[in-house]
Coordinates of C-alpha atoms in Angstrom, one line a residue:
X191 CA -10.8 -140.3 -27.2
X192 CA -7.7 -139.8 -25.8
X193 CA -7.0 -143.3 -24.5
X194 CA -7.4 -144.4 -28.0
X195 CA -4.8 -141.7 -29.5
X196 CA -2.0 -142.9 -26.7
X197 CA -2.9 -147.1 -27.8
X198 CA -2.7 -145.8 -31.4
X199 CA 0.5 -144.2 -31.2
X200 CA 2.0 -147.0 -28.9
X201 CA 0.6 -149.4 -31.3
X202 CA 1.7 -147.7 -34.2
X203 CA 5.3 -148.1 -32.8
X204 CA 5.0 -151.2 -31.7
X205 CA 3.9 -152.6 -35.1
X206 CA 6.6 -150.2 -36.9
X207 CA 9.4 -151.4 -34.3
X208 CA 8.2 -155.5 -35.3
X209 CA 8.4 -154.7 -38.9
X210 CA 11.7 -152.8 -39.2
X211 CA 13.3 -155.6 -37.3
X212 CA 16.5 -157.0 -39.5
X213 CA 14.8 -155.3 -42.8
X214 CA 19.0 -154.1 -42.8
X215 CA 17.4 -150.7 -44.5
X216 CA 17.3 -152.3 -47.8
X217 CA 14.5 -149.9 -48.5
X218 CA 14.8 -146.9 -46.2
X219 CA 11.6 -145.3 -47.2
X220 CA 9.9 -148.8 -46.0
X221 CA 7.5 -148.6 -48.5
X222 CA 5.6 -151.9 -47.4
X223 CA 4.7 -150.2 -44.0
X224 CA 1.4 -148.9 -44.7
X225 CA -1.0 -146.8 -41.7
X226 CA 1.2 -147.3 -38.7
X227 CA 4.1 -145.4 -40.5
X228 CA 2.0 -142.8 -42.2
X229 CA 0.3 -142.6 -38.5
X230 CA 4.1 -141.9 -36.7
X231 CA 4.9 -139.5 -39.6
X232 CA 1.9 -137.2 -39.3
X233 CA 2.3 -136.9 -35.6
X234 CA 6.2 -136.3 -35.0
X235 CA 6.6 -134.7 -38.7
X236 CA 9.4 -136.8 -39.7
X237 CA 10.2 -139.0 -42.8
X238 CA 9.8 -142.7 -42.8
X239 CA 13.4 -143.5 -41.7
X240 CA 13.5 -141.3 -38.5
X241 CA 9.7 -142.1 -37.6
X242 CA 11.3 -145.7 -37.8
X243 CA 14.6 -144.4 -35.3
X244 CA 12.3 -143.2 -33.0
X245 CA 10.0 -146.5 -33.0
X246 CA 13.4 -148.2 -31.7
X247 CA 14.4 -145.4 -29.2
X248 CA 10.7 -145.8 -27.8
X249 CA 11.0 -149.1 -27.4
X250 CA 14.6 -149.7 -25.8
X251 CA 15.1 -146.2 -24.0
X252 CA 11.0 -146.0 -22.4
X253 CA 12.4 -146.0 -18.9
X254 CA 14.7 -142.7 -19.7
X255 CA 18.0 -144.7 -20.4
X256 CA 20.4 -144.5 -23.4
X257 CA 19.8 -146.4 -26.7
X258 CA 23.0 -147.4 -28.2
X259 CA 24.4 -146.9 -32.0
X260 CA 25.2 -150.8 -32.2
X261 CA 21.5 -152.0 -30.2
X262 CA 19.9 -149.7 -33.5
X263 CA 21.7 -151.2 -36.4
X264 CA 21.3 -154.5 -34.7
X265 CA 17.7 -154.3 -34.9
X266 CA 18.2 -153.4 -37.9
X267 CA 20.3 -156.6 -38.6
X268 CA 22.6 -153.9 -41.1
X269 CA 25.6 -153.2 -41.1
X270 CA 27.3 -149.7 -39.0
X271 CA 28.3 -148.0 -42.6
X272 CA 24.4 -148.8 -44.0
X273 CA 23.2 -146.9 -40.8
X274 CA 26.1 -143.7 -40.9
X275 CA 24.3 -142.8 -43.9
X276 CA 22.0 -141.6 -42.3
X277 CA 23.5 -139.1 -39.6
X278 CA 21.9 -135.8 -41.7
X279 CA 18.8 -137.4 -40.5
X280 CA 20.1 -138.6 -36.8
X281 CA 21.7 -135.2 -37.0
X282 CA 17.7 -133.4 -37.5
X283 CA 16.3 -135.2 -34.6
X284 CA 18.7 -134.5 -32.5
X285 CA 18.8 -130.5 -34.0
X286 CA 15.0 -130.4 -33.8
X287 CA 15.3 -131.8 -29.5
X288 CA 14.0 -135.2 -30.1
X289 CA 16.4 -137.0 -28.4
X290 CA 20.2 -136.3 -27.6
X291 CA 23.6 -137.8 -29.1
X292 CA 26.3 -138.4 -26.4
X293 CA 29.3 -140.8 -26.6
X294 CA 30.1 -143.6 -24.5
X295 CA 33.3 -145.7 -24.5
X296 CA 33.0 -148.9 -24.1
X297 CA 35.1 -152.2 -24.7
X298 CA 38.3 -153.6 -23.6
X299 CA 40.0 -150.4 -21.1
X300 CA 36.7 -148.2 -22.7
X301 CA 39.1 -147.8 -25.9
X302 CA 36.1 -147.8 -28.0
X303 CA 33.1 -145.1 -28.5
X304 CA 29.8 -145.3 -29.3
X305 CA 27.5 -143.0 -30.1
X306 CA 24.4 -143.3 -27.6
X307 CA 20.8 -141.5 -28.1
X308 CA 18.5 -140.9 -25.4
X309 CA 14.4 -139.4 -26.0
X310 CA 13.5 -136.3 -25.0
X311 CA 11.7 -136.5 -21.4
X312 CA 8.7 -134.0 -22.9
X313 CA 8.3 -136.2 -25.7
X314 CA 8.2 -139.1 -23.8
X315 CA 5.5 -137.8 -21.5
X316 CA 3.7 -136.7 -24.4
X317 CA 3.0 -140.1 -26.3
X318 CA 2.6 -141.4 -22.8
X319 CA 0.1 -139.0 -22.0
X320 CA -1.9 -139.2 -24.9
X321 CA -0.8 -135.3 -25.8
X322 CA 0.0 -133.1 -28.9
X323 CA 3.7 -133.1 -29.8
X324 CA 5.0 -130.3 -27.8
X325 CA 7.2 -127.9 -28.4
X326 CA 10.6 -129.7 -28.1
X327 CA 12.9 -127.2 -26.5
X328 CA 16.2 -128.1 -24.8
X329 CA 16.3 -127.9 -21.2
X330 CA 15.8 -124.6 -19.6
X331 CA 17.4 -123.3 -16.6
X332 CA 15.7 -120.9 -14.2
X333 CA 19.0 -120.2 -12.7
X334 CA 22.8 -120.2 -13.7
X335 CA 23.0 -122.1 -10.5
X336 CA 21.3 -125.1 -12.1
X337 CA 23.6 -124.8 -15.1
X338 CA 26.7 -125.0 -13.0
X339 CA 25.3 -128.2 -11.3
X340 CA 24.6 -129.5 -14.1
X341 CA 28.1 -129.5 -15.3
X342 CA 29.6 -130.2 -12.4
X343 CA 27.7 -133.4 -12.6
X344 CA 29.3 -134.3 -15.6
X345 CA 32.2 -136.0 -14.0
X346 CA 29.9 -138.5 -12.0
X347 CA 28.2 -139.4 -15.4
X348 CA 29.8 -142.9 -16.6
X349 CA 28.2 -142.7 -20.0
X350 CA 30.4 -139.9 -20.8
X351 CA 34.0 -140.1 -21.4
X352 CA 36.6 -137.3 -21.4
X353 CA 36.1 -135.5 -24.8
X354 CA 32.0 -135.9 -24.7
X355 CA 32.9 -134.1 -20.9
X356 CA 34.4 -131.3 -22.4
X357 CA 31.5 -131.0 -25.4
X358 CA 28.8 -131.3 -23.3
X359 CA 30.0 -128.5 -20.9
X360 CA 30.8 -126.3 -23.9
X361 CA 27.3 -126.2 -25.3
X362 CA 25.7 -125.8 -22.0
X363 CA 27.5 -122.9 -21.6
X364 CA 26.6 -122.1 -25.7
X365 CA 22.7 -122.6 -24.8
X366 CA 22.7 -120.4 -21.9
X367 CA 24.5 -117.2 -23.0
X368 CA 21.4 -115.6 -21.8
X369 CA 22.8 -115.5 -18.2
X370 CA 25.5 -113.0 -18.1
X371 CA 28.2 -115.4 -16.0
X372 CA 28.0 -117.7 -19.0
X373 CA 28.2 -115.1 -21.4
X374 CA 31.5 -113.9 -19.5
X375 CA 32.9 -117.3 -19.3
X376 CA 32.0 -118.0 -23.6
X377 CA 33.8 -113.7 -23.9
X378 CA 37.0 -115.2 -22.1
X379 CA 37.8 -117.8 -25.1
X380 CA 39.4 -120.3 -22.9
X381 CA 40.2 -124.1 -24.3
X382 CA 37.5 -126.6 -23.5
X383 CA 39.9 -128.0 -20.4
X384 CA 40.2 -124.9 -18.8
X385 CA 36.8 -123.8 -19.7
X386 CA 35.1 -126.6 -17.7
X387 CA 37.5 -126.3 -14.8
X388 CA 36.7 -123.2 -14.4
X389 CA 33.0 -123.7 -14.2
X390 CA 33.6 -127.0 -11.7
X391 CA 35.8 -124.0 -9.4
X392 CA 32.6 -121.8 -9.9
X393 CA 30.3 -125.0 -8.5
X394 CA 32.9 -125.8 -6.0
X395 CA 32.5 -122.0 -4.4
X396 CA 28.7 -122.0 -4.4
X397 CA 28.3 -125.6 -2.7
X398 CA 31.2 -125.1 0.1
X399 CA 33.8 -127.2 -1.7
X400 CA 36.5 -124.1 -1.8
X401 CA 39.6 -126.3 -3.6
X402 CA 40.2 -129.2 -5.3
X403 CA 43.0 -131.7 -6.0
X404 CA 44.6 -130.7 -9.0
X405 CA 45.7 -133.6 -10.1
X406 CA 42.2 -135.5 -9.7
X407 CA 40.3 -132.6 -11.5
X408 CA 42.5 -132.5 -14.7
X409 CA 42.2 -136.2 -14.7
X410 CA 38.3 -135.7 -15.4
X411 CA 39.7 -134.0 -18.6
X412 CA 42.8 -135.9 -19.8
X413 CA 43.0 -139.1 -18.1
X414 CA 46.2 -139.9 -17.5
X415 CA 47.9 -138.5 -20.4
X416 CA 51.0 -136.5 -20.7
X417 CA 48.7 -133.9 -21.2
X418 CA 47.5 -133.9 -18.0
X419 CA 51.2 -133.3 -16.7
X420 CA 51.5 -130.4 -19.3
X421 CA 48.1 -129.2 -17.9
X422 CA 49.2 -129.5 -14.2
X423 CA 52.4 -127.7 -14.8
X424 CA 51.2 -124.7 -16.5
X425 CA 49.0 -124.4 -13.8
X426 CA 51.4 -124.6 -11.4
X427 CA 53.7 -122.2 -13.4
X428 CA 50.9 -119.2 -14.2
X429 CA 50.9 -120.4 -17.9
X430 CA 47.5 -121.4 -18.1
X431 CA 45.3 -118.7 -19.2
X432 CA 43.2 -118.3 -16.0
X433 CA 46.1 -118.2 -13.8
X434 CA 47.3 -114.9 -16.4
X435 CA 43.6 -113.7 -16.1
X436 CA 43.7 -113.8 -12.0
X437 CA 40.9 -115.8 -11.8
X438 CA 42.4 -119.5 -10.4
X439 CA 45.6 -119.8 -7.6
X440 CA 47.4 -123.0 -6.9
X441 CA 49.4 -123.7 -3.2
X442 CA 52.7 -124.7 -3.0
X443 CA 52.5 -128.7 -2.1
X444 CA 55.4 -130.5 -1.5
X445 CA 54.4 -133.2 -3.9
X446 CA 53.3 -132.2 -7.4
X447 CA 50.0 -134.5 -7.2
X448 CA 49.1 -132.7 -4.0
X449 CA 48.4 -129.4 -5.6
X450 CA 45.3 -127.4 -4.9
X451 CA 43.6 -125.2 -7.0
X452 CA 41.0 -122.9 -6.3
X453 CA 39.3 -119.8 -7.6
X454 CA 41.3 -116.3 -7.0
X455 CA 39.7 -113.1 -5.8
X456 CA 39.1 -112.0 -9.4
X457 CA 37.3 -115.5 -9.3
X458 CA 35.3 -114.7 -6.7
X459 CA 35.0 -111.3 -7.5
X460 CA 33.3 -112.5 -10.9
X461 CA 30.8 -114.3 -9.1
X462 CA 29.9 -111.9 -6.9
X463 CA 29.4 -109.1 -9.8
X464 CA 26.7 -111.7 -11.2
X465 CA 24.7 -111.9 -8.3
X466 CA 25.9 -115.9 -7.3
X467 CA 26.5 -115.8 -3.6
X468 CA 29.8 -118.5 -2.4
X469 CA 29.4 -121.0 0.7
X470 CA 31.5 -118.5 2.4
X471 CA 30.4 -114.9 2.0
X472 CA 29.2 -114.6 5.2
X473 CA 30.4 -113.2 7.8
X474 CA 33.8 -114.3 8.7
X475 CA 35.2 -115.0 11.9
X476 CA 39.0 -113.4 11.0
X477 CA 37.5 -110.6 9.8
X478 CA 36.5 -107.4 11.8
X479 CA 34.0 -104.8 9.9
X480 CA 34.1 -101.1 9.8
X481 CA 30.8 -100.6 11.1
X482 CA 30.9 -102.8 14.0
X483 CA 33.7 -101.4 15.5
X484 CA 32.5 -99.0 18.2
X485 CA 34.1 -95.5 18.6
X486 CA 36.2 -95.3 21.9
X487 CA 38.0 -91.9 22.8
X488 CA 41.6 -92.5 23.1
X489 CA 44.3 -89.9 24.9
X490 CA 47.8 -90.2 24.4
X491 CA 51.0 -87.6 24.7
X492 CA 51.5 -85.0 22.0
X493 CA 54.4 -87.3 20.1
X494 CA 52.1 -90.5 19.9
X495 CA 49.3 -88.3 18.7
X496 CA 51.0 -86.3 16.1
X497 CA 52.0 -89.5 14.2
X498 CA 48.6 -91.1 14.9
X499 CA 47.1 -88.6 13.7
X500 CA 49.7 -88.1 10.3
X501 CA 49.0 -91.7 9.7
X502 CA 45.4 -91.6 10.1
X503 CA 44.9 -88.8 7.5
X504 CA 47.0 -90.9 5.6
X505 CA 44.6 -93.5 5.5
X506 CA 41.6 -91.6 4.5
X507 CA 40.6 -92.6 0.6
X508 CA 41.3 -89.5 -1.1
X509 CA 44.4 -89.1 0.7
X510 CA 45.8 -92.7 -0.1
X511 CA 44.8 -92.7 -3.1
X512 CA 47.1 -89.3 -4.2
X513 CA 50.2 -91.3 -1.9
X514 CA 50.1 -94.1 -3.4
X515 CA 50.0 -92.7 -7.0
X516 CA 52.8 -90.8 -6.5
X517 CA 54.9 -93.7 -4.8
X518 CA 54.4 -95.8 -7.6
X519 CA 55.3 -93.1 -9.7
X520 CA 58.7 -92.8 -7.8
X521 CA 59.0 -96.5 -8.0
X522 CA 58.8 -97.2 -4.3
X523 CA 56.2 -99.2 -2.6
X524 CA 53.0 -98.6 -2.0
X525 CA 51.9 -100.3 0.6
X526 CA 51.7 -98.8 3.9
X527 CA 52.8 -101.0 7.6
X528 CA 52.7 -99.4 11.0
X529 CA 54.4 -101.1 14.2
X530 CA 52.4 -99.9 17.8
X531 CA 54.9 -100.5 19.9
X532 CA 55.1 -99.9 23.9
X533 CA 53.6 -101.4 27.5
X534 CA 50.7 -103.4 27.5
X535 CA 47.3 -101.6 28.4
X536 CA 48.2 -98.4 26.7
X537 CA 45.9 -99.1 23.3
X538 CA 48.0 -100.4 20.8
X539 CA 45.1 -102.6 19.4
X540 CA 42.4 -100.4 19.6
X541 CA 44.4 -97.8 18.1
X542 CA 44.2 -99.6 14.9
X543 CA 40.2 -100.9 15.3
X544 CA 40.0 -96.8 15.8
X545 CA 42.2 -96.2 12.6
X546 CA 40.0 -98.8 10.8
X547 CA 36.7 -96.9 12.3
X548 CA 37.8 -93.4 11.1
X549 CA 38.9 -94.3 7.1
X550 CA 36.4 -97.2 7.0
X551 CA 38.3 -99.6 6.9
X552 CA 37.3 -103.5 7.3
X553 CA 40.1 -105.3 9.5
X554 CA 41.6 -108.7 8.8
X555 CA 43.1 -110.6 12.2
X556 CA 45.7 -112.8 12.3
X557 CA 45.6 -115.1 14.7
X558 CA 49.2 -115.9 15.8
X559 CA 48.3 -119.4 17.5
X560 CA 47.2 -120.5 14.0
X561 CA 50.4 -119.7 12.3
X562 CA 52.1 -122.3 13.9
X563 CA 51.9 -125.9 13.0
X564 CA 53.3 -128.8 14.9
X565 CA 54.1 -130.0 11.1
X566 CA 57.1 -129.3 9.4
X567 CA 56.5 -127.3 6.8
X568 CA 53.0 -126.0 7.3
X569 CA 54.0 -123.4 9.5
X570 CA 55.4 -121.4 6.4
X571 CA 52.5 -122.3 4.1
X572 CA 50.0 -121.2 6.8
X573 CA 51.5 -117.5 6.5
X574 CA 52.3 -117.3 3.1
X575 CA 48.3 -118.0 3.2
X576 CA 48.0 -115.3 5.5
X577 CA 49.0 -112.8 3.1
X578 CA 47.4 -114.3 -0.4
X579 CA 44.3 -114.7 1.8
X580 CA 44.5 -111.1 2.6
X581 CA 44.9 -110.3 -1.1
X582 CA 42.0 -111.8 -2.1
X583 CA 40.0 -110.2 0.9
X584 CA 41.0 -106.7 -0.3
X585 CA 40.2 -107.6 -3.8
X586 CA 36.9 -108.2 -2.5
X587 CA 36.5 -105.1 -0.4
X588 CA 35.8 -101.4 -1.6
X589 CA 38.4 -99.9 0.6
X590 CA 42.1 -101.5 0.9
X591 CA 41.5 -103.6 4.1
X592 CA 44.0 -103.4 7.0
X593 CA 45.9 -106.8 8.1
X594 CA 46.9 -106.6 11.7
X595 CA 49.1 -108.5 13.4
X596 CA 48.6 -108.6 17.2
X597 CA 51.1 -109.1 19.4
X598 CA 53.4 -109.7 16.4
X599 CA 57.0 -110.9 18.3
X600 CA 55.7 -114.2 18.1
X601 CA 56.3 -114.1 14.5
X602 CA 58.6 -111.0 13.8
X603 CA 60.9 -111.9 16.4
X604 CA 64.5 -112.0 15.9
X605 CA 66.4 -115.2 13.5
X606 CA 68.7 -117.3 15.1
X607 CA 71.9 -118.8 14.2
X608 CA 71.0 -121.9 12.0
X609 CA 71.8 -125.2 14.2
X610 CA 70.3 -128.7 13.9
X611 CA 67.2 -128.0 15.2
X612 CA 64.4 -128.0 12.9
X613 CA 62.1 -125.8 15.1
X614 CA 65.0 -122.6 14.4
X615 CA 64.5 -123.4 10.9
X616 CA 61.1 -122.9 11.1
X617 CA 61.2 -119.8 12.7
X618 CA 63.9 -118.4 11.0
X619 CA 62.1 -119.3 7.0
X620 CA 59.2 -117.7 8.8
X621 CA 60.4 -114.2 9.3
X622 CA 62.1 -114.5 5.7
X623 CA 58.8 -115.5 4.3
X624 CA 57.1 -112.4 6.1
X625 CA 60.7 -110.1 5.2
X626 CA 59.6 -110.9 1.7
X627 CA 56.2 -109.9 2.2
X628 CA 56.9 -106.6 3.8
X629 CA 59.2 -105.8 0.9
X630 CA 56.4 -105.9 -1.8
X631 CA 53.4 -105.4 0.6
X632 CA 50.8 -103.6 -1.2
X633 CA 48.4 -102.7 1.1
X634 CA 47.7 -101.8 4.7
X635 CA 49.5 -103.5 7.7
X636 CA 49.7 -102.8 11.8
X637 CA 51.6 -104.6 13.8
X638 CA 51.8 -104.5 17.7
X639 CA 53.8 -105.9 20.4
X640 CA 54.7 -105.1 23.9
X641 CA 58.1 -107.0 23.2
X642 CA 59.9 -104.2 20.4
X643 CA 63.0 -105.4 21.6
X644 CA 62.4 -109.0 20.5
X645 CA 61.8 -107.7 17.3
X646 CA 64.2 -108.2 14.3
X647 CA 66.2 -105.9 13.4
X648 CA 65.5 -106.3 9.9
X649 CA 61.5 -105.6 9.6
X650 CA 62.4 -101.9 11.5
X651 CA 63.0 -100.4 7.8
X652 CA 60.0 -102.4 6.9
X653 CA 57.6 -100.4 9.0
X654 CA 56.7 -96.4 7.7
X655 CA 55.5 -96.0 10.8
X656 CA 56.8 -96.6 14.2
X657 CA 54.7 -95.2 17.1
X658 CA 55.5 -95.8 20.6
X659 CA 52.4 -95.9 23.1
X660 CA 53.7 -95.1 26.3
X661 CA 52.2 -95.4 29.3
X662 CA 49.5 -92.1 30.1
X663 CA 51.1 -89.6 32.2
X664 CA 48.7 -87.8 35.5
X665 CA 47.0 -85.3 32.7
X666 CA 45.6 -88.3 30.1
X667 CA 44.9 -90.7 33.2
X668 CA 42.6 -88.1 34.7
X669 CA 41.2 -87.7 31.5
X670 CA 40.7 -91.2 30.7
X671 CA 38.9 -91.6 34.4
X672 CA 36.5 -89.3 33.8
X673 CA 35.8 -90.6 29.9
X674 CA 34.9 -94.0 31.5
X675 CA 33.3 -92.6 34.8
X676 CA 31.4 -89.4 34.1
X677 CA 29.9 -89.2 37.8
X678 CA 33.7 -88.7 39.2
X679 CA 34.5 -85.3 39.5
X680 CA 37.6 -83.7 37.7
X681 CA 39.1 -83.5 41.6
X682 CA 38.2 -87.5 41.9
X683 CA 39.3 -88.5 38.4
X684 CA 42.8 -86.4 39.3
X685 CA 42.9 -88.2 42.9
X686 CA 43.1 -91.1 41.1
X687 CA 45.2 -90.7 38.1
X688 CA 47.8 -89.1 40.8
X689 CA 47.5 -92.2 43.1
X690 CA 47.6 -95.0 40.7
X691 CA 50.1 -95.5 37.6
X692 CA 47.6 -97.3 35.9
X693 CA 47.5 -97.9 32.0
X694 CA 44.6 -97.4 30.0
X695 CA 43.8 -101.1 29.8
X696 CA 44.2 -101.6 33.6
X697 CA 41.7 -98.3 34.1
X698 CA 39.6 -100.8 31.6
X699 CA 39.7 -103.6 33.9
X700 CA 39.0 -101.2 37.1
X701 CA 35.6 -99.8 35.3
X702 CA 34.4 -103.1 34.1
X703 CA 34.4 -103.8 37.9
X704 CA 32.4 -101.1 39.0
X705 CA 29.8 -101.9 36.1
X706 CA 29.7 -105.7 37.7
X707 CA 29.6 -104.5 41.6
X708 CA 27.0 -101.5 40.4
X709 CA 24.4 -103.7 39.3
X710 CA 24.9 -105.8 41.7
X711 CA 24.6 -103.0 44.9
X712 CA 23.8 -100.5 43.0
X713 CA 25.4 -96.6 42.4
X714 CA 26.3 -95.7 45.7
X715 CA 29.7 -94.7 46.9
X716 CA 31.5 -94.9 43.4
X717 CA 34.7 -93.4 44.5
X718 CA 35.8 -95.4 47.6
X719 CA 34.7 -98.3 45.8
X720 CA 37.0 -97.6 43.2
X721 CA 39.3 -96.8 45.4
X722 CA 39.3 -100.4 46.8
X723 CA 39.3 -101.8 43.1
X724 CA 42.1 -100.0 42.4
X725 CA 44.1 -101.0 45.8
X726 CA 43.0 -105.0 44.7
X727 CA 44.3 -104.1 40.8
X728 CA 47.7 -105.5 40.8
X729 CA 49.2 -108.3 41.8
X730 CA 51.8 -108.7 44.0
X731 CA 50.9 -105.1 45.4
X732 CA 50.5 -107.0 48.7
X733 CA 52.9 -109.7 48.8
X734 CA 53.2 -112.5 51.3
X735 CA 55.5 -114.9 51.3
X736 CA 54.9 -118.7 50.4
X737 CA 57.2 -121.5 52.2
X738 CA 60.0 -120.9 54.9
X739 CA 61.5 -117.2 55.4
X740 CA 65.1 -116.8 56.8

């Protein structure tokens, strides 16, 4: 029974599609049809004309591709006005999710467009399948995820041309208000450009792509029009109304079609507040969590720990919170930077993992090597990135992050006199760039170096805090023995902090020896065996000569 429905309603279509051919609508209602058009009618409850339509879409667009406007009044051997009088009824089928209307340019340069129609896949299948018309719905999406794909597809789609670009992406935000990132995105009231950049940004994040050319996305959306320029440029210039709402950032290029744009923390932020996770919120490898940093006691003299601990109740939320209020409120600057300065060894940078540890604190690492570039040019973009990145990361993070800078002379080192040499100039538009930074710095820096006299003299006023680690004296070295060794006895642990003027990181290096030889041979005889690591700790401690002696 139902093999004969599906050959009547192909015949039916087949007969109405032979019939209609070059009839040029001269009667519409196509009165001298009889059964088969009475047949389409009753099944997709339509009227005569667009049961006709339909008899031409299913013919020409079977295999899922587009029908266009000039193949249908071909057919119908009319002219284009005959057929435009009927778009109410072209306008219904496509209302009711019959088919869809796009445009497609075509012709000489694709100046011209043309209205294309392509069948709904569910009706297809339906008449194919010898089914009851379904209920037509337009395409739903289980997840906003396939919605953002789907417009991010757009731009690979030939048949449609910039304007359709911008429609299409518009109503698939309109039909799918019932996920709340597309109901944010329709609240914001952005132009149909920036609109559908956005969205493409919001695609880009999820599926790794982080940034795209500027130039090349804008294209998608205005050719190359002066309107693209006027796009570009207010982009660049934080005119455009995502770049005011913080949720887009463009680098600084050298060349104006070599501008990136990507999405901002508040970008980010926004999809993260929806529940869409981005290709890079794991973990990252710059980035150094509260709650894997282990707790390590740490002894210094009464100095070092008075401002240590000044600046670590500093740090604690409520406290910061009340500090920086009223520092705004006095017009000063609310960010807080802290230099470690002194010998190496003495726990400059586990001072500030410690610091991190005890307000909560995520860390964000620099790494020096990376800031350098054997480019000219990139060297200065790499840490002007350093510090927008770390914006971004502390947007992202509950508590204000801290940025630390280890072993921070490379970088904070002293300008020289401007000569010819472009590495100088590099150097020197370097410590301006981080100068700058400082001066408007916002949220939580430390900086170490064993090198404080390499240090410009300029970022001194830059830093609230300036502690000096110095080397332990007998008292903290005994104490530091017998925090890393707890079978010496306080006699032992003072034997050796009076013998050996070691740091805390060479006293590191010392126990992580004895933890290598103890498995090894085991527990016994830990203090002459420390003994003898300490005695083999420095070098140079027994110095022989190398060539001829006079």
């Amino acid at each position: 029974m139902t093999q004969s429905i599906k050959y009547l309603l192909l015949g039916c279509l087949e007969e109405v599609y032979n019939k209609i051919r070059k009839s040029r609508l001269k009667d519409p209602s196509f009165g001298d049809i009889g059964q088969e058009m009475d047949v389409l009618c009753d099944y997709f409850k339509v009227n005569r004309f667009q049961a006709a339509f339909l008899s031409i879409l299913f013919d020409k667009g079977h295999d899922g591709e587009t029908v266009s406007f000039d193949e249908v009044f071909r057919h119908f051997d009319c002219s284009a006005l005959r057929l435009l009088k009927f778009q109410d009824d072209l306008a219904d089928l496509v209302e009711r999710n019959f088919m869809v209307q796009k445009k497609s340019t075509t012709g000489f340069r694709k100046a011209r467009r043309t209205a294309v129609y392509q069948l709904n896949n569910d009706l297809l299948e339906a008449v194919l399948s010898s089914k009851p018309l379904p209920e037509l719905l337009k395409t739903a999406f289980e997840d906003v995820l396939d919605v953002l794909g789907t417009i991010a597809d757009l731009e690979h789609d030939d048949d449609v041309d910039e304007i359709d670009l911008l429609l299409s992406a518009d109503g698939l935000v309109s039909d799918n208000l019932h996920f709340p990132l597309m109901e944010c995105v329709h609240n914001f009231k952005l132009k149909l450009d920036e609109q559908y950049i956005l969205l493409v940004l919001f695609w880009g994040a999820v599926s790794g792509e982080t940034s795209r050319n500027l130039n090349r996305l804008v294209r998608d959306v205005h050719g190359n029009s002066s309107a693209n320029i006027r796009c570009r440029r207010d982009f660049v210039a934080g005119k455009n109304k995502l770049s005011k709402l913080g949720l887009v950032k463009t680098n600084e290029a050298e060349f104006f079609d070599d501008v990136e744009i990507t999405l901002a923390a508040k970008g980010l932020q926004l999809l993260k507040e929806h529940g869409v996770k981005t290709m890079g919120s794991g973990k990252r490898s710059d980035v150094l969590t509260a709650k894997d940093i282990k707790f390590r006691q740490l002894f210094f003299d009464g100095e070092t720990s008075s401002q240590l601990d000044l600046l670590k109740r500093s740090l604690q939320q409520e406290q910061l919170e009340a500090i920086r209020e009223r520092l705004r409120r006095r017009g000063l600057t609310d960010g807080i930077a802290a230099l470690f300065y002194g010998a190496p060894g003495t726990g400059k940078t586990e001072m500030a993992k410690q610091l991190a540890l005890a307000t909560g604190r995520d860390i964000m690492k620099v790494e020096i090597s990376k800031t350098k570039s054997m480019w000219y040019g990139e060297s200065e973009k790499i840490i002007k990135k350093v510090f927008s990145d770390y914006a971004d990361f502390a947007a992202e993070c509950e508590k204000v992050p801290l940025l630390l800078f280890n072993e921070a002379d490379a970088v904070f080192s002293k300008r020289q006199a401007i000569g010819q040499s472009n590495v100088v100039k590099t150097e020197n538009a370097i410590q301006n760039i981080i100068l700058e930074e400082l001066e408007n710095f916002r949220g939580i820096l430390v900086a170490t170096t064993n090198l404080q006299d390499n240090l410009d003299p300029a970022f001194e006023r830059r830093f609230l805090f300036k502690v000096r680690f110095s080397k332990p004296d007998v008292n903290n070295r005994a104490l530091i023995w017998q925090s890393k060794l707890k079978a010496l006895s306080e006699a032992e642990a003072l034997h050796l902090a009076g013998q050996f003027d070691f740091s805390g990181g060479e006293i590191d290096n010392i126990v992580r020896k004895w933890e290598i030889h103890s498995v090894i041979n085991g527990d016994d005889a830990l203090f002459s065996t420390v003994i003898h690591f300490c005695n083999e700790e420095r070098l140079g401690a027994k110095k022989k000569s190398i060539g001829f002696e006079r």
